[in-house]
Coordinates of N, CA and C in Angstrom, one line a residue:
Chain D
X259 N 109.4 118.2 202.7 CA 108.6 117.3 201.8 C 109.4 117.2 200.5
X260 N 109.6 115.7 199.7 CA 110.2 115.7 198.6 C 109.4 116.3 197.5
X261 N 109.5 117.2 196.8 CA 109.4 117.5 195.5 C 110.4 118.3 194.3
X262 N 109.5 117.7 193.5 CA 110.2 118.1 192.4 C 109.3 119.9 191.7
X263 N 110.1 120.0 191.2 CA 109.0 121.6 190.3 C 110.0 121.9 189.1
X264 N 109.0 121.5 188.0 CA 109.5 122.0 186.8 C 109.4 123.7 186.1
X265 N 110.0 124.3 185.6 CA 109.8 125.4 184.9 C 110.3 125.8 183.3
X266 N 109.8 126.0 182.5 CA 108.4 126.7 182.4 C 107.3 125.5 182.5
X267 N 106.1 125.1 182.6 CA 105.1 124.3 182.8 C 105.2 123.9 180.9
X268 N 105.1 125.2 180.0 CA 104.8 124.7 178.5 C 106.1 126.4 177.9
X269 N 106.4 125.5 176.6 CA 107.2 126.3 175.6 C 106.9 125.9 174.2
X270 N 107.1 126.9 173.5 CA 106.9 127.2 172.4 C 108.5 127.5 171.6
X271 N 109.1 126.9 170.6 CA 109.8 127.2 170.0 C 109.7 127.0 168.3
X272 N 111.1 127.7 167.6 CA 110.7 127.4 166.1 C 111.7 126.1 165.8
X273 N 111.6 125.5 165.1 CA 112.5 124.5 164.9 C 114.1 125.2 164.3
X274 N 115.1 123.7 164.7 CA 116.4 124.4 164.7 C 116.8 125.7 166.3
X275 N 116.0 126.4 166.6 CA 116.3 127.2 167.8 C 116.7 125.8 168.9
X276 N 117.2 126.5 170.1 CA 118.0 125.5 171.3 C 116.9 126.2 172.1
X277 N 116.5 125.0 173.6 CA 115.9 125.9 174.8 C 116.5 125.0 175.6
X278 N 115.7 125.2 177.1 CA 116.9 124.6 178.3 C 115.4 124.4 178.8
X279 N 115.5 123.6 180.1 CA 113.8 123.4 180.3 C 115.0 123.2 181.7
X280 N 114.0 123.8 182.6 CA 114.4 123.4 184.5 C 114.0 122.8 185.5
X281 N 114.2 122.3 186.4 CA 114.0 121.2 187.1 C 115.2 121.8 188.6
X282 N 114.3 122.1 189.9 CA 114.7 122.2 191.0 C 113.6 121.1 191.9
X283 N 114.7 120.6 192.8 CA 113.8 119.5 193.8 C 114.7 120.0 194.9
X284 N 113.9 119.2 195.5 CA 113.7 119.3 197.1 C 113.9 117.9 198.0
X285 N 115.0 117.0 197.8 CA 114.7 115.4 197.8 C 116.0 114.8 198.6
X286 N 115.8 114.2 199.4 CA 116.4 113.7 200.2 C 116.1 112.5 200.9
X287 N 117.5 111.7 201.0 CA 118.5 111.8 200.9 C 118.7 111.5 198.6
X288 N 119.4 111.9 198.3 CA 119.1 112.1 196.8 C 120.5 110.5 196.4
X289 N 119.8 110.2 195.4 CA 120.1 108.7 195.2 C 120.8 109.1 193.1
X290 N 119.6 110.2 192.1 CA 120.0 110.1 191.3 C 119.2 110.9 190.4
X291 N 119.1 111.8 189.5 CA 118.3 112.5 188.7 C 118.2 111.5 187.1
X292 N 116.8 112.0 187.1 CA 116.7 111.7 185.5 C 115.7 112.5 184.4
X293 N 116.1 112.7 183.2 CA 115.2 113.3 182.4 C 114.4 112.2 181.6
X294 N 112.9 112.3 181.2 CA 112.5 111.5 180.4 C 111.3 112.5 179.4
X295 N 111.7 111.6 178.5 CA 110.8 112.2 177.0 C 109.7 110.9 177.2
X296 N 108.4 112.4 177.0 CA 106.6 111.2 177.2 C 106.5 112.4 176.0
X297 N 106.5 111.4 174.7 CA 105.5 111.5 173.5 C 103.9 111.1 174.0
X298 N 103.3 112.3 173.6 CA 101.4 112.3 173.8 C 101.2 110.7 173.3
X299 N 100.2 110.1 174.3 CA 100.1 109.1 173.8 C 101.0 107.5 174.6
X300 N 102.0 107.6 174.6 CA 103.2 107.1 175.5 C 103.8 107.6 176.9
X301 N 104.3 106.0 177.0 CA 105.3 105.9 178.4 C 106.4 107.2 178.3
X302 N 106.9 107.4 179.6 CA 108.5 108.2 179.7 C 109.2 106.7 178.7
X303 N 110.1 108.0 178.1 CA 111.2 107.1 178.1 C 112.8 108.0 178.2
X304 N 113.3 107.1 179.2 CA 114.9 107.8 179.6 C 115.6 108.2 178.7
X305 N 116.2 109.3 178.9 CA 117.2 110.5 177.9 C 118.7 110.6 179.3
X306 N 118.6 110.5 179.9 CA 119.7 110.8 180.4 C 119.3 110.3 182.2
X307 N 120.5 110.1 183.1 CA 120.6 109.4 184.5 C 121.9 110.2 184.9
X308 N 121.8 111.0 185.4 CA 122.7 111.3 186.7 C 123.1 111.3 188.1
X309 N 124.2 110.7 188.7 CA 124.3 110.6 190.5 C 124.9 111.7 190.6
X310 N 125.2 111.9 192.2 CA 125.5 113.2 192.8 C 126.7 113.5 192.0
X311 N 127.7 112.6 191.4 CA 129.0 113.4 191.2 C 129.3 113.5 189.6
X312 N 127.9 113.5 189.1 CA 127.6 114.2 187.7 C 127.7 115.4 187.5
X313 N 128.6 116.2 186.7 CA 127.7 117.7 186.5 C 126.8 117.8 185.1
X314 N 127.5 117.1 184.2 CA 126.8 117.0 183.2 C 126.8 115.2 182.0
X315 N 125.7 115.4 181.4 CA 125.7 114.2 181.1 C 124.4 114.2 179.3
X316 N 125.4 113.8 178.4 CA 124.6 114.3 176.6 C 124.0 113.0 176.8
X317 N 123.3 113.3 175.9 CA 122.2 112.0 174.9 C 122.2 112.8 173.4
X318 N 122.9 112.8 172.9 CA 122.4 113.6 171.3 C 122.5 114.7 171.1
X319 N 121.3 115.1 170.9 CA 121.2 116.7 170.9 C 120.6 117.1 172.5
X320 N 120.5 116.1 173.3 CA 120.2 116.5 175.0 C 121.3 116.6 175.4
X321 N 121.7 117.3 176.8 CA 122.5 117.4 177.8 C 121.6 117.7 178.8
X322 N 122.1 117.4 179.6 CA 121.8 117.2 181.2 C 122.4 117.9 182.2
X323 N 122.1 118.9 183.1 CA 123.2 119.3 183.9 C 122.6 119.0 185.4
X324 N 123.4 119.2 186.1 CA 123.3 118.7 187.5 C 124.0 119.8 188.5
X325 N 123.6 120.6 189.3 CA 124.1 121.6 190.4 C 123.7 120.7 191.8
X326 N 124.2 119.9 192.1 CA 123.8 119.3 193.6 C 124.0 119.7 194.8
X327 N 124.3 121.1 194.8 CA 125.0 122.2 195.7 C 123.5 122.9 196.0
X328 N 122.6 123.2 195.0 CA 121.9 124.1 195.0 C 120.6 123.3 194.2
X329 N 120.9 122.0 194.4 CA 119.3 121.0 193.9 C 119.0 121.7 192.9
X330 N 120.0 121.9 191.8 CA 119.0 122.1 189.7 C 119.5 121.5 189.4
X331 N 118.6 121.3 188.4 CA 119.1 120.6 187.0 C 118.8 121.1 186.0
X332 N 119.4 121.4 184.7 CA 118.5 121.8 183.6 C 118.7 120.7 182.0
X333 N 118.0 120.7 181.4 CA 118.0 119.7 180.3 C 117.7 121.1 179.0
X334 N 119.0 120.9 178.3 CA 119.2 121.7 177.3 C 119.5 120.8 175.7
X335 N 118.5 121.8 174.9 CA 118.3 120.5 173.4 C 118.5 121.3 172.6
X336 N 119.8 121.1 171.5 CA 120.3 121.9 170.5 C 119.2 121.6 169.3
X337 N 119.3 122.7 168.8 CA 119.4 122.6 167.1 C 117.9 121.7 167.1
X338 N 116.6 121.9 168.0 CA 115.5 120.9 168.0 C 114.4 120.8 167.1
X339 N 114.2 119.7 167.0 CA 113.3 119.0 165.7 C 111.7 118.8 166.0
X340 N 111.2 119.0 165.1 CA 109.9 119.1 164.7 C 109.3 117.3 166.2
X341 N 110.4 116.4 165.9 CA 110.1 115.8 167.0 C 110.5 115.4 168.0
X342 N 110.8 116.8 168.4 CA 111.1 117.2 170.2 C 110.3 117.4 170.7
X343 N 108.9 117.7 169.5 CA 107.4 118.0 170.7 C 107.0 117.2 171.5
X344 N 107.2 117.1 172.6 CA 106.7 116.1 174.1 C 106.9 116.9 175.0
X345 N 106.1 116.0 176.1 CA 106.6 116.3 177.5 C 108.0 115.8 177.9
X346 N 108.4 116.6 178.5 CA 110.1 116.0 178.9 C 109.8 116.5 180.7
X347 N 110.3 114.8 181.4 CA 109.9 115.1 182.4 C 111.2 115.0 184.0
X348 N 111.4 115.6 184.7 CA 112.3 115.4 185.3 C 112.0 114.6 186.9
X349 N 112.9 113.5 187.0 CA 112.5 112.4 187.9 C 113.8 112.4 188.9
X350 N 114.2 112.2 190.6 CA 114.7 112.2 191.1 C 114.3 111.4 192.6
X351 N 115.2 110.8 192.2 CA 115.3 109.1 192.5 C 116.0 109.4 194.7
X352 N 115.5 108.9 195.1 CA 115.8 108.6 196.7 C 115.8 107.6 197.5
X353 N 116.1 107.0 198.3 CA 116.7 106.0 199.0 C 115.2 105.9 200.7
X354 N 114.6 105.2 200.4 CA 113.2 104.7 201.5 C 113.4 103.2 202.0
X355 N 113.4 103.2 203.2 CA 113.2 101.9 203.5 C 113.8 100.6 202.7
X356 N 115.1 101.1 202.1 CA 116.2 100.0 201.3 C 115.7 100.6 200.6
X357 N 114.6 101.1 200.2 CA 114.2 100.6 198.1 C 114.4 102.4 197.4
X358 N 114.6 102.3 196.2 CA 115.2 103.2 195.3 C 113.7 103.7 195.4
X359 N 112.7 105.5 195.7 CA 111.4 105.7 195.2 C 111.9 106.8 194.2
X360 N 111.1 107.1 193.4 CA 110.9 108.3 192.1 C 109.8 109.1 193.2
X361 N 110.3 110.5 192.8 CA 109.6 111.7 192.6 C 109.5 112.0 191.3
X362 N 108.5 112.2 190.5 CA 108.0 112.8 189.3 C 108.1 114.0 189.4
X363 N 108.3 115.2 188.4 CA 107.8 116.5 187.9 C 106.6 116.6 187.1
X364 N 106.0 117.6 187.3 CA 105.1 117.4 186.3 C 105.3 117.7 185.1
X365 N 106.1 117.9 184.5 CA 106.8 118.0 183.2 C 106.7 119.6 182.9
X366 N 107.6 119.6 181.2 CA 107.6 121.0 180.9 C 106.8 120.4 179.1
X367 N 105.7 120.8 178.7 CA 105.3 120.3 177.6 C 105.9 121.3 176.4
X368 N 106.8 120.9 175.4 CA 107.6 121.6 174.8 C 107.0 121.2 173.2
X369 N 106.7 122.8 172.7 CA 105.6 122.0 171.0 C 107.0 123.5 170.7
X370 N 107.6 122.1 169.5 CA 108.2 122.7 168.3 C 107.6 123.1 167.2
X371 N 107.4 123.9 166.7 CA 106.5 124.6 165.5 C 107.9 124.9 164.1
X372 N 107.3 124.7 163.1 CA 107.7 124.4 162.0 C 108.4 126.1 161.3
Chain Z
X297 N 111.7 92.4 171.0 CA 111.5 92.3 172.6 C 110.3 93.3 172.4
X298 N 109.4 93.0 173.6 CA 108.7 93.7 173.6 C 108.2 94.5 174.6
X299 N 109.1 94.3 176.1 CA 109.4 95.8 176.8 C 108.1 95.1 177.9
X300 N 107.2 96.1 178.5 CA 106.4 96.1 178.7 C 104.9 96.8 178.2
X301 N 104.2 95.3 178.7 CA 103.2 95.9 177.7 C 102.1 95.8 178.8
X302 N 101.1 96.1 178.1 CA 99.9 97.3 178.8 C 98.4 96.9 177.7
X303 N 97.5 96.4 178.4 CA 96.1 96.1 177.8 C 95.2 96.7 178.5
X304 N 94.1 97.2 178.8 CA 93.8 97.4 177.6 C 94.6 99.1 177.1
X305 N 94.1 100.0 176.0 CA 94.6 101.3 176.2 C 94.3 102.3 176.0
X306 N 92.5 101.7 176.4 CA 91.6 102.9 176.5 C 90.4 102.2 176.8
X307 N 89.9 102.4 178.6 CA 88.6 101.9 178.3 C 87.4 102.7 179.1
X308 N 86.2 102.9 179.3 CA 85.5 103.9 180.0 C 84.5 102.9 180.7
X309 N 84.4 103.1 182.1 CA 83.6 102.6 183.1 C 82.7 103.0 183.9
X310 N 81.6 102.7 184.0 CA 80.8 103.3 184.4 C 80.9 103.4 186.7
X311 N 80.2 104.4 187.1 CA 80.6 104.2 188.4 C 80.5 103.3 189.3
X312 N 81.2 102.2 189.8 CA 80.7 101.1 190.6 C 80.9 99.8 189.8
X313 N 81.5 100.0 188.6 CA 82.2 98.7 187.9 C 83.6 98.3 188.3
X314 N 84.0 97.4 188.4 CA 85.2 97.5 188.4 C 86.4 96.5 186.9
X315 N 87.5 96.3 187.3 CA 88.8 96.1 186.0 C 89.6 95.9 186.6
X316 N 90.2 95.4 185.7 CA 91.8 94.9 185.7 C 92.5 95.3 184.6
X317 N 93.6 95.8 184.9 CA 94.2 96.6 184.1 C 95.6 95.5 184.2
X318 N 95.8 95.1 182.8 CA 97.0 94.6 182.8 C 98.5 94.5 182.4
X319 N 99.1 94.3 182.9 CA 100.5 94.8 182.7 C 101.8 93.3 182.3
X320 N 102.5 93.2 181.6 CA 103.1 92.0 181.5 C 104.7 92.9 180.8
X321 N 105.6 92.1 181.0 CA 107.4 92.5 180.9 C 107.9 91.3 180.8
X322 N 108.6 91.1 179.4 CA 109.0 90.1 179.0 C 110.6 90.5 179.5
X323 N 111.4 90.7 180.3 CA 112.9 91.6 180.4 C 113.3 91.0 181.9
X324 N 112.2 89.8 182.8 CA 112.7 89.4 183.5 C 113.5 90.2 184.9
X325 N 112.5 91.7 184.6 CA 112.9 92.4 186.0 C 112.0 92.3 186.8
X326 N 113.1 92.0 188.5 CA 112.3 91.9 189.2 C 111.1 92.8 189.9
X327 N 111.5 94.0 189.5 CA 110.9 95.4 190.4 C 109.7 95.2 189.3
X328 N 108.4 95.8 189.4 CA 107.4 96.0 188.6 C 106.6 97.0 189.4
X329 N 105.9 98.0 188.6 CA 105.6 99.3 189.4 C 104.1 100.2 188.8
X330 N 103.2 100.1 189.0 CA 102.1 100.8 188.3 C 102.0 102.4 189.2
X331 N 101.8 103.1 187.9 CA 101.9 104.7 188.4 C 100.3 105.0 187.6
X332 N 100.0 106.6 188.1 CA 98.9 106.8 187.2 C 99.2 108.3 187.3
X333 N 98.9 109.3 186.2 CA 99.3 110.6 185.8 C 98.2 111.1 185.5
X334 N 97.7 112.2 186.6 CA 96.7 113.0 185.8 C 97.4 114.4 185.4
X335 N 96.3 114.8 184.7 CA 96.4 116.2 183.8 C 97.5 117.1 185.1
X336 N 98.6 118.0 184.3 CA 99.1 118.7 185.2 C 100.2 118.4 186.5
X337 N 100.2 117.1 186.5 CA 100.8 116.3 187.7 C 101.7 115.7 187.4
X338 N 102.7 115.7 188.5 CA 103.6 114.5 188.5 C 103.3 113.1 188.6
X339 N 103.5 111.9 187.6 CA 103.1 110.3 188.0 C 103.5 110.0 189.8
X340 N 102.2 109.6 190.1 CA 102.6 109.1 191.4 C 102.1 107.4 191.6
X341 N 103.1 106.7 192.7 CA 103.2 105.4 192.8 C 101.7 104.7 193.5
X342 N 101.1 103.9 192.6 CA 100.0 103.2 193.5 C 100.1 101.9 194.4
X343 N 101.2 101.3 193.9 CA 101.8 99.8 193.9 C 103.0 99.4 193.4
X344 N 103.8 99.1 194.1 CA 104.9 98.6 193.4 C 105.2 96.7 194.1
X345 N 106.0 95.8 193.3 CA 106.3 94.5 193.4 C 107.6 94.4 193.4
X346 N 108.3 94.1 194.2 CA 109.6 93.5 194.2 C 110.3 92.1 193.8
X347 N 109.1 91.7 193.8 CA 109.4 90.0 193.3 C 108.2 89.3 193.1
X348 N 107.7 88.3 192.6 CA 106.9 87.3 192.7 C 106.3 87.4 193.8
X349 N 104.8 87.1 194.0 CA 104.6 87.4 195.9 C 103.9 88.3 196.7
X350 N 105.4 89.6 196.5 CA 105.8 90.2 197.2 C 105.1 91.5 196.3
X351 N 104.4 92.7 197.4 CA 103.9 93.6 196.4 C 103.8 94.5 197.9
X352 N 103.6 96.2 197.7 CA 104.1 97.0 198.7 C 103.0 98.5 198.2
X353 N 102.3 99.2 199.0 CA 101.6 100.0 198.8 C 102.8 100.7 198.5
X354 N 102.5 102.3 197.7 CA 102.8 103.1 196.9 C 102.4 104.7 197.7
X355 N 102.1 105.7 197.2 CA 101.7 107.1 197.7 C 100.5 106.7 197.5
X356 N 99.6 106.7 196.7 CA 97.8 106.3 196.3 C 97.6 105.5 195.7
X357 N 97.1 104.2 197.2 CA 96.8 103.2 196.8 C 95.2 102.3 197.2
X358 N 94.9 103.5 197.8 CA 93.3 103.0 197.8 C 93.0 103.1 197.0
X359 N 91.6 102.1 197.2 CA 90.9 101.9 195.4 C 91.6 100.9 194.9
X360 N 92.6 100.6 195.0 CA 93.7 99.4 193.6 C 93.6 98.1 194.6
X361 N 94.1 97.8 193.7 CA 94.6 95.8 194.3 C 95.5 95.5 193.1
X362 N 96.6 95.0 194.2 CA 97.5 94.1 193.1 C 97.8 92.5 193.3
X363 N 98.2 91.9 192.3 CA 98.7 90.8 192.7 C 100.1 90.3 191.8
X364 N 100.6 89.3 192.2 CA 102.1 89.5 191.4 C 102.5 87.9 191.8
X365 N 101.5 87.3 190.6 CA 101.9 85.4 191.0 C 103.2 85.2 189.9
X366 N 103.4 85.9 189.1 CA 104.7 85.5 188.1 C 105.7 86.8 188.4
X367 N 106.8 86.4 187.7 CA 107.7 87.7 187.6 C 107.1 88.5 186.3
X368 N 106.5 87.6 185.4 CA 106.2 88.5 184.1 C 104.8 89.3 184.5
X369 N 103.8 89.2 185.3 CA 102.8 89.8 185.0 C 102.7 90.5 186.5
X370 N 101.7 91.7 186.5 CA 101.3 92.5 187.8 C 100.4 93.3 187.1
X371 N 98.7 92.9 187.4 CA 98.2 93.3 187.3 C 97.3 94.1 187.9
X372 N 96.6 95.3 187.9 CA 96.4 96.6 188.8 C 94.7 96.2 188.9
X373 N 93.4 96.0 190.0 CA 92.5 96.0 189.9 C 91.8 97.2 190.5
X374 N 91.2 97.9 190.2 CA 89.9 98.8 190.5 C 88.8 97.7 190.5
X375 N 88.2 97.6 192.1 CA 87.0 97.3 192.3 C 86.1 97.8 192.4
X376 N 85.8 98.9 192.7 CA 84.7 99.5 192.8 C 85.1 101.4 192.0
X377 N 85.2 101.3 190.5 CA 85.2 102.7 189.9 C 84.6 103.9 190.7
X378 N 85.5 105.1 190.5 CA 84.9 106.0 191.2 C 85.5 107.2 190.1
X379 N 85.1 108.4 189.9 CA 85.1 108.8 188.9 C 87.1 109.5 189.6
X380 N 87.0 110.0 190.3 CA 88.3 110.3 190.7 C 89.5 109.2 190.1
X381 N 89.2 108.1 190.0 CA 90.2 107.2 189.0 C 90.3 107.6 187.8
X382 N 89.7 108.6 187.2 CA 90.1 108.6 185.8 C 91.3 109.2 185.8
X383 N 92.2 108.7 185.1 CA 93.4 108.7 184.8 C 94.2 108.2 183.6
X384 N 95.7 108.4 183.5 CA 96.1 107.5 182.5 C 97.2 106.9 183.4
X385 N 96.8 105.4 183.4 CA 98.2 104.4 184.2 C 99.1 104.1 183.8
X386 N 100.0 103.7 184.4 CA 101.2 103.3 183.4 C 101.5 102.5 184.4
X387 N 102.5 100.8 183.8 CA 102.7 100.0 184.7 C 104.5 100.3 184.1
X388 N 105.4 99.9 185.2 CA 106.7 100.1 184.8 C 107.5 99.0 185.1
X389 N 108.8 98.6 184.8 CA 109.5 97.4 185.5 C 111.1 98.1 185.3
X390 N 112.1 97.3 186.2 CA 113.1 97.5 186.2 C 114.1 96.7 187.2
X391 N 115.5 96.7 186.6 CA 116.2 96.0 188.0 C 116.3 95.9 189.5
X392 N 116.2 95.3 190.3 CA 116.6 95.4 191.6 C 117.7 96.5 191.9
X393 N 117.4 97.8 192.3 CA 118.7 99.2 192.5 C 119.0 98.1 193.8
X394 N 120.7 98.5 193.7 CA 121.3 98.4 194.5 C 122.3 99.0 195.2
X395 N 122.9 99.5 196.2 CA 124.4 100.6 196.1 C 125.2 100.0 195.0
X396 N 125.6 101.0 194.6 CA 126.6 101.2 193.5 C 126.3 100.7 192.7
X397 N 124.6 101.0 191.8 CA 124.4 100.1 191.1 C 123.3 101.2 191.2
X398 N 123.2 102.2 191.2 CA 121.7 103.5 191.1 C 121.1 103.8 190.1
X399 N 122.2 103.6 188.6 CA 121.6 103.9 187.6 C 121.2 102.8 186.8
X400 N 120.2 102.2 187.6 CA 119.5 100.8 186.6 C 118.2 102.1 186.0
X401 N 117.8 101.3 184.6 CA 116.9 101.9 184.2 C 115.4 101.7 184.6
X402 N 114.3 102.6 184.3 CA 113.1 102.2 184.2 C 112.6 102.1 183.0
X403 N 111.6 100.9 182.5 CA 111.4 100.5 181.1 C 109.4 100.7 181.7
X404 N 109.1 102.0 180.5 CA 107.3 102.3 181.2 C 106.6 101.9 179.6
X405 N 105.7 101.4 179.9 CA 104.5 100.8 179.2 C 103.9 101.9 178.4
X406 N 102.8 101.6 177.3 CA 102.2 103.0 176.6 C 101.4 103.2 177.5
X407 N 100.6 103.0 178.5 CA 99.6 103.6 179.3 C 98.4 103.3 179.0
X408 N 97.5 103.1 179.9 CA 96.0 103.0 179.8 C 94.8 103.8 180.5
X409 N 94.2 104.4 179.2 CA 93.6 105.5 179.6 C 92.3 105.2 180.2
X410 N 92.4 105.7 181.4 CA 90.7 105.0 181.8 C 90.0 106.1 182.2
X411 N 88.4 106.1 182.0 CA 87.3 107.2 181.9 C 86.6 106.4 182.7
X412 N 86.3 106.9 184.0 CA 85.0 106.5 185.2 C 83.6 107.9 185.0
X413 N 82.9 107.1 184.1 CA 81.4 107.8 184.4 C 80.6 107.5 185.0

C-alpha cells in the first residue's frame, strides 16, 4: 500500500535553534518527493521538488534530503524564525494510469516559540 | 495574478443541505484537483480534471460531484451534507506532468472550511 508517515507528528523549538522533520514512504513506482509549508489557515505551498536522482535539494534556510535506497527523506531548517510555525508537509508523487497521483503525509506541526 | 482561488471560506450546513464549493485558477492549467484534509491526516483526492469536460474520480469521492465546463473553473458539489464531510477542502491546479517533465508544480487554494450539523 502507498504511504507516506511523517515523524515527529508535532515539535516544539526556540527560535534561531535548527530541527530536521522526517518523512519515510512506502510508494511505488516513485515519480518525485516534495516538501510543502501549510501556514494555519492556508493552502501547501512548495518549498522544495525532488526526482529519484536528487540527494539533496535548499530553498533558503530549507534543505531537502532524499535517500531513495531506503525511501527517506528529511527536511532540515537552519537558524528558524518565529515564522517557521506551520505544518510542513511531505508529498510523494507516483505514476497511475498515465497520470502523476500525490500521496500526502500527515504533516509534522512545527510551533517556534520566541 | 491571483493563483487559485476558493469561495466560499467558511461555511456551516445543516444535515441534508447541500453546496457548491467553488474553485477558479486564472494560470491556465490544465490539471485542476479538489482535496479535503481532516484533523490528523494526510489531504486525500476527491476529484481531479484533466481538461475541460473531462473529470476522473479520486480516493473519496462519494458524496461530491464535479463538473469542469471551462479550463478556469471546477467546482466541487455536496448534495446531500452528511456530517462526515466536515472538513477543510482545498481545490488545486497545475500542469499536465509529463516524462521528463515530473517537476511541474502544484498551485493550492486557501481552503474552505465546511461544518455539517
Amino acid at each position: 500500500k502507498n504511504q507516506v508517515e511523517q515523524s515527529p507528528q508535532s515539535l516544539i523549538i526556540l527560535e534561531g535553534k535548527n530541527c530536521t522533520l522526517q518523512c519515510n514512504y512506502t510508494v511505488s513506482p516513485f515519480s518525485n518527493l516534495r516538501w510543502y509549508k501549510q501556514d494555519t489557515g492556508r493552502g501547501p505551498v512548495s518549498l522544495t521538488i525532488m526526482t529519484f536522482s536528487e540527494n539533496t535539494k535548499s530553498n533558503g534556510r530549507y534543505t531537502a534530503t532524499l535517500d531513495a535506497d531506503t525511501k527517506q527523506s528529511s527536511l532540515h531548517i537552519t537558524a528558524s524564525q518565529l515564522s517557521d510555525s506551520a505544518s510542513y508537509i511531505c508529498v510523494v508523487s507516483y505514476v497511475s494510469g498515465g497520470y502523476n497521483k500525490l500521496i500526502f503525509g500527515a504533516g509534522t506541526r512545527l510551533a517556534v516559540h520566541p | 495574478n491571483a493563483g487559485v482561488t476558493q469561495t466560499p471560506k467558511f461555511r456551516i450546513l445543516k444535515i441534508g443541505q447541500s453546496m457548491t464549493l467553488q474553485c477558479t485558477q486564472d494560470m491556465n492549467h490544465n490539471y485542476m484537483y479538489w482535496y479535503r484534509q481532516d484533523p490528523g491526516m494526510g489531504l486525500k483526492l476527491i476529484y481531479y480534471s484533466v481538461g475541460a469536460g473531462i473529470t476522473d474520480k479520486g480516493e473519496v469521492p462519494n458524496g461530491y460531484n464535479v463538473s469542469r465546463s471551462t479550463t478556469e473553473d471546477f467546482p466541487l458539489r455536496l448534495e446531500l451534507a452528511a456530517p462526515s464531510q466536515t472538513s477543510v477542502y482545498f481545490c488545486a491546479s497545475s500542469y499536465p506532468p509529463r516524462e521528463g517533465r515530473e517537476n511541474y508544480g502544484y498551485t493550492f487554494g486557501s481552503g474552505t472550511r465546511l461544518t455539517v450539523v
